[in-house]
Short mmCIF file of C-alpha atoms and ligand atoms in Angstrom, two decimals:
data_model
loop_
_atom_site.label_atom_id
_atom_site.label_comp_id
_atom_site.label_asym_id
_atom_site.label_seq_id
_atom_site.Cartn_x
_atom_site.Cartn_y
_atom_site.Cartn_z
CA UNK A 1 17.15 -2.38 25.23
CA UNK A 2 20.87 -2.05 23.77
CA UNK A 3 23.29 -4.82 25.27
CA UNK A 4 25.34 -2.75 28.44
CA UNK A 5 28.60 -3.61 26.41
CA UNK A 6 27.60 -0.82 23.96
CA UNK A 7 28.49 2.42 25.25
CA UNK A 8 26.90 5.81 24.28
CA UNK A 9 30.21 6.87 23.18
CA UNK A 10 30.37 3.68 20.47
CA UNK A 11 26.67 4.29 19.11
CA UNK A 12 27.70 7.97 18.86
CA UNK A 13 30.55 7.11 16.89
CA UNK A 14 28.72 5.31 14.88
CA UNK A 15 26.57 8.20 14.04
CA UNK A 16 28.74 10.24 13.21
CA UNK A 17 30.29 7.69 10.67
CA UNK A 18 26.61 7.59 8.82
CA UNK A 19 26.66 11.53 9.44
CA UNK A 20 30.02 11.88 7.20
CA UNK A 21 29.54 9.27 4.97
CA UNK A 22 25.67 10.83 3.72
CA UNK A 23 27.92 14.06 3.69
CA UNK A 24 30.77 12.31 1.11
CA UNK A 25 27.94 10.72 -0.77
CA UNK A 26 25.97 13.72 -1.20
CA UNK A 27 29.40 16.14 -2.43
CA UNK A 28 30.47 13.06 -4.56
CA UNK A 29 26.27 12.76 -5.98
CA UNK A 30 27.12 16.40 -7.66
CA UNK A 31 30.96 16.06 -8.68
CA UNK A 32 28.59 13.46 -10.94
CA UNK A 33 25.72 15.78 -11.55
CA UNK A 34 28.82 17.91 -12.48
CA UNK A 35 29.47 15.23 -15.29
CA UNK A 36 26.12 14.88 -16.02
CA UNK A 37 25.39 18.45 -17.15
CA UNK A 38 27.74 18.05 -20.27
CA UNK A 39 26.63 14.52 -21.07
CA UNK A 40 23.10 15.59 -21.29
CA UNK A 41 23.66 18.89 -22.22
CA UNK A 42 21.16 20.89 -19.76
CA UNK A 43 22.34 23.77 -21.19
CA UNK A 44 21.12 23.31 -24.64
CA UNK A 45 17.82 21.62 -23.77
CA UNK A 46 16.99 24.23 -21.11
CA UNK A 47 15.18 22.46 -18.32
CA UNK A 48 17.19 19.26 -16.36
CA UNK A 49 13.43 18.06 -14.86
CA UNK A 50 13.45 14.34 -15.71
CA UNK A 51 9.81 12.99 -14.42
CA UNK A 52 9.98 9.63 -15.49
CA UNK A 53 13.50 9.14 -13.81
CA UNK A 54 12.33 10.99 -10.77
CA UNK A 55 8.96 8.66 -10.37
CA UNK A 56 11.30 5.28 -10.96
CA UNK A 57 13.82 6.13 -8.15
CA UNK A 58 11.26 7.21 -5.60
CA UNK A 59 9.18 4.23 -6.30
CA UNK A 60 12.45 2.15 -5.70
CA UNK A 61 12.56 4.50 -2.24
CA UNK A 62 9.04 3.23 -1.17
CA UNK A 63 9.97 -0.42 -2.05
CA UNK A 64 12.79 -0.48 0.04
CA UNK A 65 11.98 1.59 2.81
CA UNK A 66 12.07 -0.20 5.82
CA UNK A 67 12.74 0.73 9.61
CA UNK A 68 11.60 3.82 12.45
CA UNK A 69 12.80 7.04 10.32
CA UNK A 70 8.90 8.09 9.15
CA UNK A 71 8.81 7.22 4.84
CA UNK A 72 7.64 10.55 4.63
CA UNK A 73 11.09 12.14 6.00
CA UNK A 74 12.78 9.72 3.74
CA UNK A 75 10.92 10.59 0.92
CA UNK A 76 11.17 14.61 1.24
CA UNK A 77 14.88 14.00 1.70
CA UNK A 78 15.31 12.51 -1.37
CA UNK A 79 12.75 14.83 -3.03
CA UNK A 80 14.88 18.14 -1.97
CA UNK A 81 18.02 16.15 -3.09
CA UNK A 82 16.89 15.60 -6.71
CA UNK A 83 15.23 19.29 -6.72
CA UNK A 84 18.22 21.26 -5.66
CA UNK A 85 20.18 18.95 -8.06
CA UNK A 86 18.23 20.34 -10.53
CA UNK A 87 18.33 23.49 -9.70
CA UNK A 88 22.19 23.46 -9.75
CA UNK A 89 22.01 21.93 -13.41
CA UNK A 90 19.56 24.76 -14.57
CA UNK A 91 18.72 27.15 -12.21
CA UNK A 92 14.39 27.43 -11.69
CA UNK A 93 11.73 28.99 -9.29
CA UNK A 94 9.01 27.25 -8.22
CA UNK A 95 5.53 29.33 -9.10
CA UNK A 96 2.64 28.33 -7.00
CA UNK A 97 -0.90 29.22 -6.66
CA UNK A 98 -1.46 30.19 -3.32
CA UNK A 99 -5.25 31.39 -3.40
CA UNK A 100 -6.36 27.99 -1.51
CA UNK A 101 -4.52 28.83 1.15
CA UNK A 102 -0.57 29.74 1.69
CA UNK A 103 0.36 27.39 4.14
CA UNK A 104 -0.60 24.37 2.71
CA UNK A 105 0.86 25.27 -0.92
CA UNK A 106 3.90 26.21 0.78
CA UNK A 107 4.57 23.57 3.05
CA UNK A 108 4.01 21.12 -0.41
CA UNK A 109 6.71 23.04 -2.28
CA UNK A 110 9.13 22.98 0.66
CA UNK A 111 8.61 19.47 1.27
CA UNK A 112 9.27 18.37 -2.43
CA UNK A 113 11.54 21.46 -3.50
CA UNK A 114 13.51 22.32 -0.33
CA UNK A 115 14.65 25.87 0.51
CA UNK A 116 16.87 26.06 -2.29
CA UNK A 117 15.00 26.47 -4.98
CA UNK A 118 13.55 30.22 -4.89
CA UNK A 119 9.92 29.92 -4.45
CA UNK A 120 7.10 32.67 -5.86
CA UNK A 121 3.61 32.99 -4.63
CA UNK A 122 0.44 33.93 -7.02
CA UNK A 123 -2.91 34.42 -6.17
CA UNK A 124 -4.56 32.77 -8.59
CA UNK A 125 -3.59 29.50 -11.20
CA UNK A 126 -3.40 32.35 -14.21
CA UNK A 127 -0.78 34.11 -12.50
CA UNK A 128 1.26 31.15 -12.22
CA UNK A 129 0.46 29.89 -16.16
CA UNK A 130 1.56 33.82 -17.06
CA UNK A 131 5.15 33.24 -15.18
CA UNK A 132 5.81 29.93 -16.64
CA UNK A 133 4.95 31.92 -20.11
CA UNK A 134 7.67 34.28 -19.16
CA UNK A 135 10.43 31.96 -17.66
CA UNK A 136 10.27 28.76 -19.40
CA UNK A 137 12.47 26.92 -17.04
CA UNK A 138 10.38 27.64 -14.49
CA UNK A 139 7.79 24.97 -12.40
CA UNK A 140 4.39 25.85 -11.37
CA UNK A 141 2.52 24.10 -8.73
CA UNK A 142 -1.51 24.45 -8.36
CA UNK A 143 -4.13 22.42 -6.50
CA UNK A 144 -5.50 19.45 -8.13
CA UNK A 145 -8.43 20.35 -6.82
CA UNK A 146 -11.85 21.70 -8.93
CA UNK A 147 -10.28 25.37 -9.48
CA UNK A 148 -12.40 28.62 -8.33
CA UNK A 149 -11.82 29.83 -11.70
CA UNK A 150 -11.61 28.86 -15.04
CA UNK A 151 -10.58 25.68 -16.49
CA UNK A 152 -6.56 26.62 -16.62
CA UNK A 153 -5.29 23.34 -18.04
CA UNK A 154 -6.56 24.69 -21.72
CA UNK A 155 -3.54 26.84 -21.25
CA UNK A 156 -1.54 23.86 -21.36
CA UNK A 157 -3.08 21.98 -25.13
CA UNK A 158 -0.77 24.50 -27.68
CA UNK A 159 1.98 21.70 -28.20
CA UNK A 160 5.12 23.85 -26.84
CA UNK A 161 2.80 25.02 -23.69
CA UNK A 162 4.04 23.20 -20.49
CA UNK A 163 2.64 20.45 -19.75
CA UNK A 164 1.57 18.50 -16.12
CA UNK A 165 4.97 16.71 -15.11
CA UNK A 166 3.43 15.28 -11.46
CA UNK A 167 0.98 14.57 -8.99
CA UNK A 168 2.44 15.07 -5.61
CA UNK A 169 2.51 13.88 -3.23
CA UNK A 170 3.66 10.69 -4.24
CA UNK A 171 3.14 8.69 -1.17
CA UNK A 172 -0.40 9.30 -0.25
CA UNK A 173 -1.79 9.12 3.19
CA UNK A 174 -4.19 10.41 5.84
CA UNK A 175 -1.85 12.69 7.83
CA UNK A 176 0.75 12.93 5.07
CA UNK A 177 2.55 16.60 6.56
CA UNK A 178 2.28 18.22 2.63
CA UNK A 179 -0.29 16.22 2.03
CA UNK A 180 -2.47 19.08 -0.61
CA UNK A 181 -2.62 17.35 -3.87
CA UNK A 182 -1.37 19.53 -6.49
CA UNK A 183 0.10 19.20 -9.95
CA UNK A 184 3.72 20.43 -11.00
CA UNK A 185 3.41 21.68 -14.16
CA UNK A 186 6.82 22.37 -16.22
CA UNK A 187 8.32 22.06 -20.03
CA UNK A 188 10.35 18.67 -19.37
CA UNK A 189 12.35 16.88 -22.21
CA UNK A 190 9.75 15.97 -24.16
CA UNK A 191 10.62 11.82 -24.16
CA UNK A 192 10.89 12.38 -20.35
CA UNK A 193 7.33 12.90 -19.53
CA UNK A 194 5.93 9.84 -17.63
CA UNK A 195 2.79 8.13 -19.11
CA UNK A 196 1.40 5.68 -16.48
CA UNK A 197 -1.56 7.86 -15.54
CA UNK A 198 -2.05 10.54 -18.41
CA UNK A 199 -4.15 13.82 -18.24
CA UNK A 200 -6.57 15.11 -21.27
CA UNK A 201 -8.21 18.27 -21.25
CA UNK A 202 -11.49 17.27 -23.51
CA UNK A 203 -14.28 20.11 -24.09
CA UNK A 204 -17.35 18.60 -24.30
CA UNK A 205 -21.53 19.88 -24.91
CA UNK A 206 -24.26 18.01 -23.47
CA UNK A 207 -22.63 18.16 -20.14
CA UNK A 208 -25.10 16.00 -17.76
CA UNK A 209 -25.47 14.49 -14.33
CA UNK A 210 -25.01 11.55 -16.52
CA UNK A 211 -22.23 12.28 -18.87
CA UNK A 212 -20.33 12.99 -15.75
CA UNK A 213 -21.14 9.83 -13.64
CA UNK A 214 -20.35 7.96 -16.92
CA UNK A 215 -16.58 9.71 -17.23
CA UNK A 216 -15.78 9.10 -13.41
CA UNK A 217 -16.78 5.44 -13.70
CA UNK A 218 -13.41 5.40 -15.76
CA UNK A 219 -11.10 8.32 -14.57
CA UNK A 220 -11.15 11.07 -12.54
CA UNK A 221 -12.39 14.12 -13.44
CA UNK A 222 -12.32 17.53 -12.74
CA UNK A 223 -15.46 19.98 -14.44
CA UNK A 224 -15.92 23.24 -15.09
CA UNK A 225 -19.46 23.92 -16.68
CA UNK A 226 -19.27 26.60 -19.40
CA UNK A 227 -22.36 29.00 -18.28
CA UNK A 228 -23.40 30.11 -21.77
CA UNK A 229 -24.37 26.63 -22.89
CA UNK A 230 -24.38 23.22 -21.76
CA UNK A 231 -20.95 22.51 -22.30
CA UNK A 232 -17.78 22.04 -19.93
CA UNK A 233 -14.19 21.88 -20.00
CA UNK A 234 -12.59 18.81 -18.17
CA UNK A 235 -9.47 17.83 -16.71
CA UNK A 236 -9.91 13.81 -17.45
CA UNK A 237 -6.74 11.57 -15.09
CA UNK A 238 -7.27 8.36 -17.02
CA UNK A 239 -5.35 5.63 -15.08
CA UNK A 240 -2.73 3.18 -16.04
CA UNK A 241 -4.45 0.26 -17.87
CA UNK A 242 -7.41 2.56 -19.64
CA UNK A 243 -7.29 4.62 -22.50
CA UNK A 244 -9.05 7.94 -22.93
CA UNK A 245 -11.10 6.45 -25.90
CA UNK A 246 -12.48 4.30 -23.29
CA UNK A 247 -13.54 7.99 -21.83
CA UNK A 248 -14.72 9.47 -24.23
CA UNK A 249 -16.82 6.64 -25.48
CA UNK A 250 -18.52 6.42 -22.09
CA UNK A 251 -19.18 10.55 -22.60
CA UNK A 252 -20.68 10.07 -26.04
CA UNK A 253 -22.65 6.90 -24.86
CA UNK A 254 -24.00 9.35 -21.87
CA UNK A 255 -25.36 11.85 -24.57
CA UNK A 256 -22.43 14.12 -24.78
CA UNK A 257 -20.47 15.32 -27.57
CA UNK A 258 -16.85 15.72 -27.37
CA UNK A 259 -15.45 18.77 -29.50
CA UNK A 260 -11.79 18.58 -28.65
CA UNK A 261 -9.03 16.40 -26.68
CA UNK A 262 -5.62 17.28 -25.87
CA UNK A 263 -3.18 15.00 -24.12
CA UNK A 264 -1.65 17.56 -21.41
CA UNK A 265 0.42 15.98 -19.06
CA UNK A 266 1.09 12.61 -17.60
CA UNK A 267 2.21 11.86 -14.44
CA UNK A 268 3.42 8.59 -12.06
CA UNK A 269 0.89 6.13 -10.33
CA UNK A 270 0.92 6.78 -6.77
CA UNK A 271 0.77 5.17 -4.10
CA UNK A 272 -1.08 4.59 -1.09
CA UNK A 273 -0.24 4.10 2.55
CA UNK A 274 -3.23 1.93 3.96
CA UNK A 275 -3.76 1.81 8.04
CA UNK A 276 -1.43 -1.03 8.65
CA UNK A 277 1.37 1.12 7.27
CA UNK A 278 2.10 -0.60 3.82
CA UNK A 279 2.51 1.24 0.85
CA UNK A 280 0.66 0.01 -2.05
CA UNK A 281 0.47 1.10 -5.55
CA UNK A 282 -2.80 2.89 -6.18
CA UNK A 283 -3.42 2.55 -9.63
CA UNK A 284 -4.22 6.31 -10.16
O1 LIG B 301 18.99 11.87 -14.21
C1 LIG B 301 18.97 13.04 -14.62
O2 LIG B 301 18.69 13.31 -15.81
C2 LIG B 301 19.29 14.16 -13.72
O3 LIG B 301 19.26 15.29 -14.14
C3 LIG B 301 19.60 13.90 -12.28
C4 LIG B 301 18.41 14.11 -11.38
C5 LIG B 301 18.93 13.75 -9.94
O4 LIG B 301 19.38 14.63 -9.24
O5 LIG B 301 18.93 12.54 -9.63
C6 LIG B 301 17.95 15.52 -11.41
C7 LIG B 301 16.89 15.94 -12.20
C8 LIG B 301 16.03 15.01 -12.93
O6 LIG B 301 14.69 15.34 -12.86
C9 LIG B 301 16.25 13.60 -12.54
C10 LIG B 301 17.30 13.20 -11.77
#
């Protein structure tokens, strides 16, 4: 219970000190994103999305957070500050796949991308490859899920294609309110791309039972079987610590035969709220 010699009045004061002082912090954050945009020259290099400084400051968020406001309110605050900062260096619309369900995708993009940012709904992951094709500023977003379709991330192996920036959300947990994993998939600088957990598309024949239980001992994978043969094209998340040779050796030890491998994205280790509330780092 508050002490009775603090009145309502005082604590409300208070408030509103915090209120205006987030308010001066935030207009004085973009008189230096104002700066920023010549030093780094957005202009020239087309897209402002920095993954590997984005991952580093929210992991700093998680470390610190302490206290009653929910982590996941702090962390989509933060989240919808750095994306509409963005946004105002080079202006982008978020594409997302929407054929797993709207709501979910949508409530994922708001959460991490705020209202700001114009956002674009496709039915299917092609649709949203096609627009980043078209605008290549642009972000897609689509489910990290086993896709209905075809294996999209082959789309991403040409060198110049985009390329998987992030795995989000971040902050993983049981009843996490945007809580569909999905991958953001954009053309960032190309020394910005974070390399902690990486992603390989590898095409493979002699797909097996055991050529799959083999991979996933190692990283996670995600399969689609080519019908004609007995080959498949997989999305392989190989974790900080392990290299995709490690992979592949474990395929070709499993009686596969691996007949192409293309780094296409990378992406932060997450982490994990457990039951007792802590965050921990979760390796993947
Ligand atoms: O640090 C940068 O390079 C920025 O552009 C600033 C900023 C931010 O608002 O903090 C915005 C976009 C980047 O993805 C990372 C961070």
């Amino acid at each position: 219970m508050a002490s009775p010699d603090v009145s309502l009045p005082a604590l409300r004061a208070d408030i509103d000190r915090i209120d205006e002082a987030m308010h001066r912090l935030l207009m004085e954050r973009g008189e230096i994103i104002a700066r920023l945009i010549e030093v780094k020259r957005t202009a020239e290099t087309g897209s402002a999305f920095r993954p590997a400084r984005e991952a580093d400051m929210m992991r700093r968020l998680v470390e610190r957070h302490r206290g009653i406001l929910p982590l996941d309110t702090a962390e989509s605050i933060l989240r919808v500050i750095i994306a509409t900062f963005t946004y105002v260096q080079a202006p982008y619309r978020v594409h997302a796949d929407l054929s797993t369900g709207e709501a979910a995708m949508r409530d994922s993009a708001r959460f991490h991308f705020g209202f700001t940012v114009p956002f674009q709904g496709h039915l299917g992951i092609a649709g949203v490859i096609a627009a980043l094709a078209r605008n290549p500023g642009d972000l897609g977003l689509v489910p990290a899920a086993t896709p209905a379709g075809g294996a999209w991330w082959t789309a991403l192996e040409e060198p110049d294609a985009p390329k998987i920036i992030a795995r989000l959300p971040f902050v993983e947990r049981a009843d996490h309110p945007a809580g569909l994993p999905v991958f953001a998939i954009a053309r960032p600088h190309p020394d910005a791309l974070v390399t902690e957990v990486t992603l390989h598309s590898i095409r493979v024949s002699g797909w097996s039972l055991k050529a799959a239980q083999a991979a996933g001992m190692l990283a996670d994978v995600v399969a689609v079987p080519d019908g004609a043969f007995d080959g498949a094209a997989l999305l392989v998340s190989v974790p900080a610590g392990r290299s995709v040779d490690a992979v592949v050796a474990a395929l070709v030890g499993a009686g596969a035969s691996v007949r192409a491998q293309t780094l296409v994205g990378g992406h932060a280790t997450r982490y994990t709220v457990s039951a007792d509330g802590a965050p921990a780092p979760a390796g993947r």
